[in-house]
Tab-separated table of N, CA and C in Angstrom:
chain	number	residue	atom	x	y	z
A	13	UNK	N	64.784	97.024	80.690
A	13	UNK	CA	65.259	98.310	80.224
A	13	UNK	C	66.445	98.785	81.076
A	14	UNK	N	66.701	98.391	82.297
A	14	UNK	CA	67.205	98.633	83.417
A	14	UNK	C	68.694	98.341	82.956
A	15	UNK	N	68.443	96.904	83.001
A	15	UNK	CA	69.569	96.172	82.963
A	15	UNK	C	70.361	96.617	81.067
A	16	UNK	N	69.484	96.592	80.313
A	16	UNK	CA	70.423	97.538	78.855
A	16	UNK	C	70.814	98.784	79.095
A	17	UNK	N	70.651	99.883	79.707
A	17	UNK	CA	71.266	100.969	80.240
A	17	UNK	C	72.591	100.986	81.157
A	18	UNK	N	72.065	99.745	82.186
A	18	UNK	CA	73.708	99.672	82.772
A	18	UNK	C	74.655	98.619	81.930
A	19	UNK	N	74.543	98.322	80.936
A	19	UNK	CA	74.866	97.042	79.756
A	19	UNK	C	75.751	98.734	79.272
A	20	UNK	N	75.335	99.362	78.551
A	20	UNK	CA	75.383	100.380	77.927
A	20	UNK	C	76.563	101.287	78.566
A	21	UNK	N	76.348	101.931	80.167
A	21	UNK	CA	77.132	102.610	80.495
A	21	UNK	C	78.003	101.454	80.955
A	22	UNK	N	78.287	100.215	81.044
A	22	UNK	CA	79.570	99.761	81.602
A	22	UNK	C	80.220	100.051	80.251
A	23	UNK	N	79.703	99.510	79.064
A	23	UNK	CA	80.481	99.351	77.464
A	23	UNK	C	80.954	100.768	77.420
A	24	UNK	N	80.451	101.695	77.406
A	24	UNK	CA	80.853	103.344	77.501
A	24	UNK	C	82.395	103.446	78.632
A	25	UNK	N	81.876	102.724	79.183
A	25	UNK	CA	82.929	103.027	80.825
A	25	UNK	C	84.290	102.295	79.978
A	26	UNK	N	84.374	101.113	79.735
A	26	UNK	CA	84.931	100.564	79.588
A	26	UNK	C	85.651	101.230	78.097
A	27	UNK	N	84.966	101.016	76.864
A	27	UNK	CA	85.796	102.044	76.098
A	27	UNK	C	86.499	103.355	76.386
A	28	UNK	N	85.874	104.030	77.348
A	28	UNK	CA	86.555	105.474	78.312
A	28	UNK	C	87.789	104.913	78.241
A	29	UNK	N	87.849	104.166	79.563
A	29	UNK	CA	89.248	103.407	79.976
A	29	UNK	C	89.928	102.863	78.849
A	30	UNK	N	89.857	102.548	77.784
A	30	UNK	CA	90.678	102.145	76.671
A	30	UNK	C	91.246	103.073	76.103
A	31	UNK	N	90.558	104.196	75.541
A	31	UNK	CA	90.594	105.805	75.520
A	31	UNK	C	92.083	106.393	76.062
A	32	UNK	N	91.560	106.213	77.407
A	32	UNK	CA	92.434	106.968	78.252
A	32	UNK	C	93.921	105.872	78.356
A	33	UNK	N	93.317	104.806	78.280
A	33	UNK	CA	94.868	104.418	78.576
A	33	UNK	C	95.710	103.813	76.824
A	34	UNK	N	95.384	104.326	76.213
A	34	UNK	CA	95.382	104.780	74.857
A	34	UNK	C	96.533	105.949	75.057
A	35	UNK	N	95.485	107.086	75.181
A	35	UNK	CA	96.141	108.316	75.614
A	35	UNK	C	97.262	108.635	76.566
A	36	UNK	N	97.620	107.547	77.533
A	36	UNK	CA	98.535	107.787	78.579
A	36	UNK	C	100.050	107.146	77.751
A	37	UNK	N	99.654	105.747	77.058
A	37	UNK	CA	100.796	105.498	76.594
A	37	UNK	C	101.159	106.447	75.175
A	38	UNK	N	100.357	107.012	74.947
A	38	UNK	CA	100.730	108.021	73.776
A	38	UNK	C	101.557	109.011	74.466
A	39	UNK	N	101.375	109.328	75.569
A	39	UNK	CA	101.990	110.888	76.187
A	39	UNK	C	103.185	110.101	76.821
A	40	UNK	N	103.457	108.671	76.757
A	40	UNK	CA	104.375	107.970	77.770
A	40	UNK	C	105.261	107.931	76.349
A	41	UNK	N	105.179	107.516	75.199
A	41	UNK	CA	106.016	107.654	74.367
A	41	UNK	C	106.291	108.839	74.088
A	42	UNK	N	105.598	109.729	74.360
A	42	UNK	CA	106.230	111.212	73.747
A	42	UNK	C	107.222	111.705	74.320
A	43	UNK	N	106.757	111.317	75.853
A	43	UNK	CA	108.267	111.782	76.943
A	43	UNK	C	109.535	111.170	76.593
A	44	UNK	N	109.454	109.626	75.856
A	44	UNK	CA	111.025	109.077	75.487
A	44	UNK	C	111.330	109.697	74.757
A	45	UNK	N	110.497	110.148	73.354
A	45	UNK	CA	110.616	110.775	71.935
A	45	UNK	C	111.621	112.209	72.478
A	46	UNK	N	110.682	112.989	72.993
A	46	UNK	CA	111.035	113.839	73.718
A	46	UNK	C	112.667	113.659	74.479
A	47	UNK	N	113.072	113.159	75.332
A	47	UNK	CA	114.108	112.860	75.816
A	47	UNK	C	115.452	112.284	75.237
A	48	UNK	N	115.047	111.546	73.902
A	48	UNK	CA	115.596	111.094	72.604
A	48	UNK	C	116.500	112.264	71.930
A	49	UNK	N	115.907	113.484	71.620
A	49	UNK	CA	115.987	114.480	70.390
A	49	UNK	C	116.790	115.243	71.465
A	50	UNK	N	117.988	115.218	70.476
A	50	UNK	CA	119.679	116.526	71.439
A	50	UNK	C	119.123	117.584	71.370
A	51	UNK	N	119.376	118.697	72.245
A	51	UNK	CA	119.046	120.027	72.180
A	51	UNK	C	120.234	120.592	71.283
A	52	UNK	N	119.813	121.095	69.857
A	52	UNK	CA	121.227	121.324	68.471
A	52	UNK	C	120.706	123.032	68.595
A	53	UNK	N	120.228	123.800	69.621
A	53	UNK	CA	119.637	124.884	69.335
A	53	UNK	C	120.640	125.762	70.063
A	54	UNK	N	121.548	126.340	69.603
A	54	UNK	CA	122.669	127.019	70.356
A	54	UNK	C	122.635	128.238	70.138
A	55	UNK	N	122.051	128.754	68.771
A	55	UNK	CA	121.890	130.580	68.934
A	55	UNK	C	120.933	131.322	69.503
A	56	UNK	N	119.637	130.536	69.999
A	56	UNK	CA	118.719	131.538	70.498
A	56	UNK	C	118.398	130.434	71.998
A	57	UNK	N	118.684	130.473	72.292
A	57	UNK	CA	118.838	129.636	74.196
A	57	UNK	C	117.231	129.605	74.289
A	58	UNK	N	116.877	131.453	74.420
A	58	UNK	CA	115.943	131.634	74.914
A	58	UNK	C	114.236	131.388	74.794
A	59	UNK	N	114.695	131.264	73.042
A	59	UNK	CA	113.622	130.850	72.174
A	59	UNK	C	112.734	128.985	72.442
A	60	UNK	N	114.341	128.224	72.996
A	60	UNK	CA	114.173	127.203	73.243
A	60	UNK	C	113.881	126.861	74.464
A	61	UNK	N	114.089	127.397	75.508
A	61	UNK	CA	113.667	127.821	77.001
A	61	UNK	C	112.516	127.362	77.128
A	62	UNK	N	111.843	128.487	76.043
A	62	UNK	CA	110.587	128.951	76.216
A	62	UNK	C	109.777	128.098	75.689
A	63	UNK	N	109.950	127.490	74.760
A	63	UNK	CA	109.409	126.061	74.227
A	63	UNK	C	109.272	125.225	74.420
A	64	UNK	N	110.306	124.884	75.349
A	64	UNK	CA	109.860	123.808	76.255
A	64	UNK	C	109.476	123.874	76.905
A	65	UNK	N	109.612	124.993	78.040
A	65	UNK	CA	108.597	125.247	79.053
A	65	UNK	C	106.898	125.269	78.939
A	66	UNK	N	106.956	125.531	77.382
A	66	UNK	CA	105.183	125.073	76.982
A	66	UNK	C	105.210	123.950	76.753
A	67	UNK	N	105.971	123.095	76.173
A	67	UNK	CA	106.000	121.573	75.983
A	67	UNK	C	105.618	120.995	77.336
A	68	UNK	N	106.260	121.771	78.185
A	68	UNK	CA	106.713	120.747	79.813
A	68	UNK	C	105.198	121.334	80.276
A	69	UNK	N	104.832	121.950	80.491
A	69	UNK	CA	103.379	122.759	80.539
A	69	UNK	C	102.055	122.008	80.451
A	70	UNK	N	102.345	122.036	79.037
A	70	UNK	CA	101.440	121.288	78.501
A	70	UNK	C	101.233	119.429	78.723
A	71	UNK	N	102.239	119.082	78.804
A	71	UNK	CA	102.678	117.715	79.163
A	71	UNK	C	102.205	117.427	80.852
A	72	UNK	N	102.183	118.325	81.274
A	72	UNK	CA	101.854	118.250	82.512
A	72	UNK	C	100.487	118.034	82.677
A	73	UNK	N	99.795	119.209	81.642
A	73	UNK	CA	98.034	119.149	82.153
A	73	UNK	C	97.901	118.279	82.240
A	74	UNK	N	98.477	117.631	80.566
A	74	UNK	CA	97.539	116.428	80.009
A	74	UNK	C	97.837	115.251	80.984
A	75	UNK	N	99.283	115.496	81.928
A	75	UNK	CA	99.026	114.187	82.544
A	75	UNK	C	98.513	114.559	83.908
A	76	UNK	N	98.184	115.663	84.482
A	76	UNK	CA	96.951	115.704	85.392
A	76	UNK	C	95.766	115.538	85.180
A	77	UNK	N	95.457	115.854	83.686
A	77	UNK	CA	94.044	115.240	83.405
A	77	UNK	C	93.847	114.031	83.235
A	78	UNK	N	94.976	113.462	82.951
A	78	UNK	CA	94.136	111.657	83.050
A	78	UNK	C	94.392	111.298	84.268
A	79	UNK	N	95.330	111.447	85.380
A	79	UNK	CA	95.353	111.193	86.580
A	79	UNK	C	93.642	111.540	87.169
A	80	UNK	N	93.272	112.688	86.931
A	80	UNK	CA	91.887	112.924	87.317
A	80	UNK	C	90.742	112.524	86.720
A	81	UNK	N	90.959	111.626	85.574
A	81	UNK	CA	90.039	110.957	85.077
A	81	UNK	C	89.695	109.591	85.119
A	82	UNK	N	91.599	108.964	85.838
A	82	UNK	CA	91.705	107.771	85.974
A	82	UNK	C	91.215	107.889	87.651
A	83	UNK	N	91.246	108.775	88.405
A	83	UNK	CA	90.763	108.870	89.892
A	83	UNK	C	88.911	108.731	89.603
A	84	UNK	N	88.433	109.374	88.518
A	84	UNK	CA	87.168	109.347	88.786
A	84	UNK	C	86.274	108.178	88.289
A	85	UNK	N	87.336	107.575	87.467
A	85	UNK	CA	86.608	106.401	87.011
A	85	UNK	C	87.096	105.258	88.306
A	86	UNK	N	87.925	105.187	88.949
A	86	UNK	CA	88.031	104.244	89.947
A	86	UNK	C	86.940	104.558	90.562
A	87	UNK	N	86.704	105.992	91.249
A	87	UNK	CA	85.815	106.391	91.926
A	87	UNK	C	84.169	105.702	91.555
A	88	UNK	N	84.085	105.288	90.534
A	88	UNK	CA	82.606	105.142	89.619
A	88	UNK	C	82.976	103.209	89.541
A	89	UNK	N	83.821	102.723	89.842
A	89	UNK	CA	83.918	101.594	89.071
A	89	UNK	C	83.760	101.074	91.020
A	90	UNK	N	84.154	101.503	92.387
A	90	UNK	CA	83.825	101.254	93.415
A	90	UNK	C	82.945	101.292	93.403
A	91	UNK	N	81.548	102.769	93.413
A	91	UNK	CA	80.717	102.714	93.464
A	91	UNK	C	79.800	101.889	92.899
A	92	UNK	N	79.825	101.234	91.470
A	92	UNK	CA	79.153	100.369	91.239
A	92	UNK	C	79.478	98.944	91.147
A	93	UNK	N	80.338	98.682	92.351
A	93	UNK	CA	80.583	97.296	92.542
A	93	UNK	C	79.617	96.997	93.504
């Protein structure tokens, strides 16, 4: 029973990590996408400022959250070596 539970959470662990690094190259293409597209927004500056600054914001969590998810699964993948 032992041994199908840790069968179980490695397969879990391991799809995680596919997941996530799924998710990292998704946010890694968005930054080219992103960097790609001219700024054509010349009458309201401010409107666009501000939009990106939630873009850049937001882009940020998401890549502190997998940094902290990719730290805790190292953290879990030591421990059960």
């Amino acid at each position: 029973m032992e041994q199908n539970q840790q069968h179980n959470r490695r397969k879990a662990d391991q799809e995680l990590e596919a997941a996530l690094e799924q998710l990292e190259s998704i946010l890694t293409e968005g930054e080219t996408e992103d960097e790609a597209i001219p700024d054509i927004s010349t009458s309201n500056a401010n409107a666009v400022d501000q939009s990106e600054d939630v873009t850049d914001a937001d882009l940020a969590a998401w890549e502190d959250a997998v940094a902290d998810i990719e730290q805790y699964l190292e953290g879990r993948t030591k421990s059960n070596s």
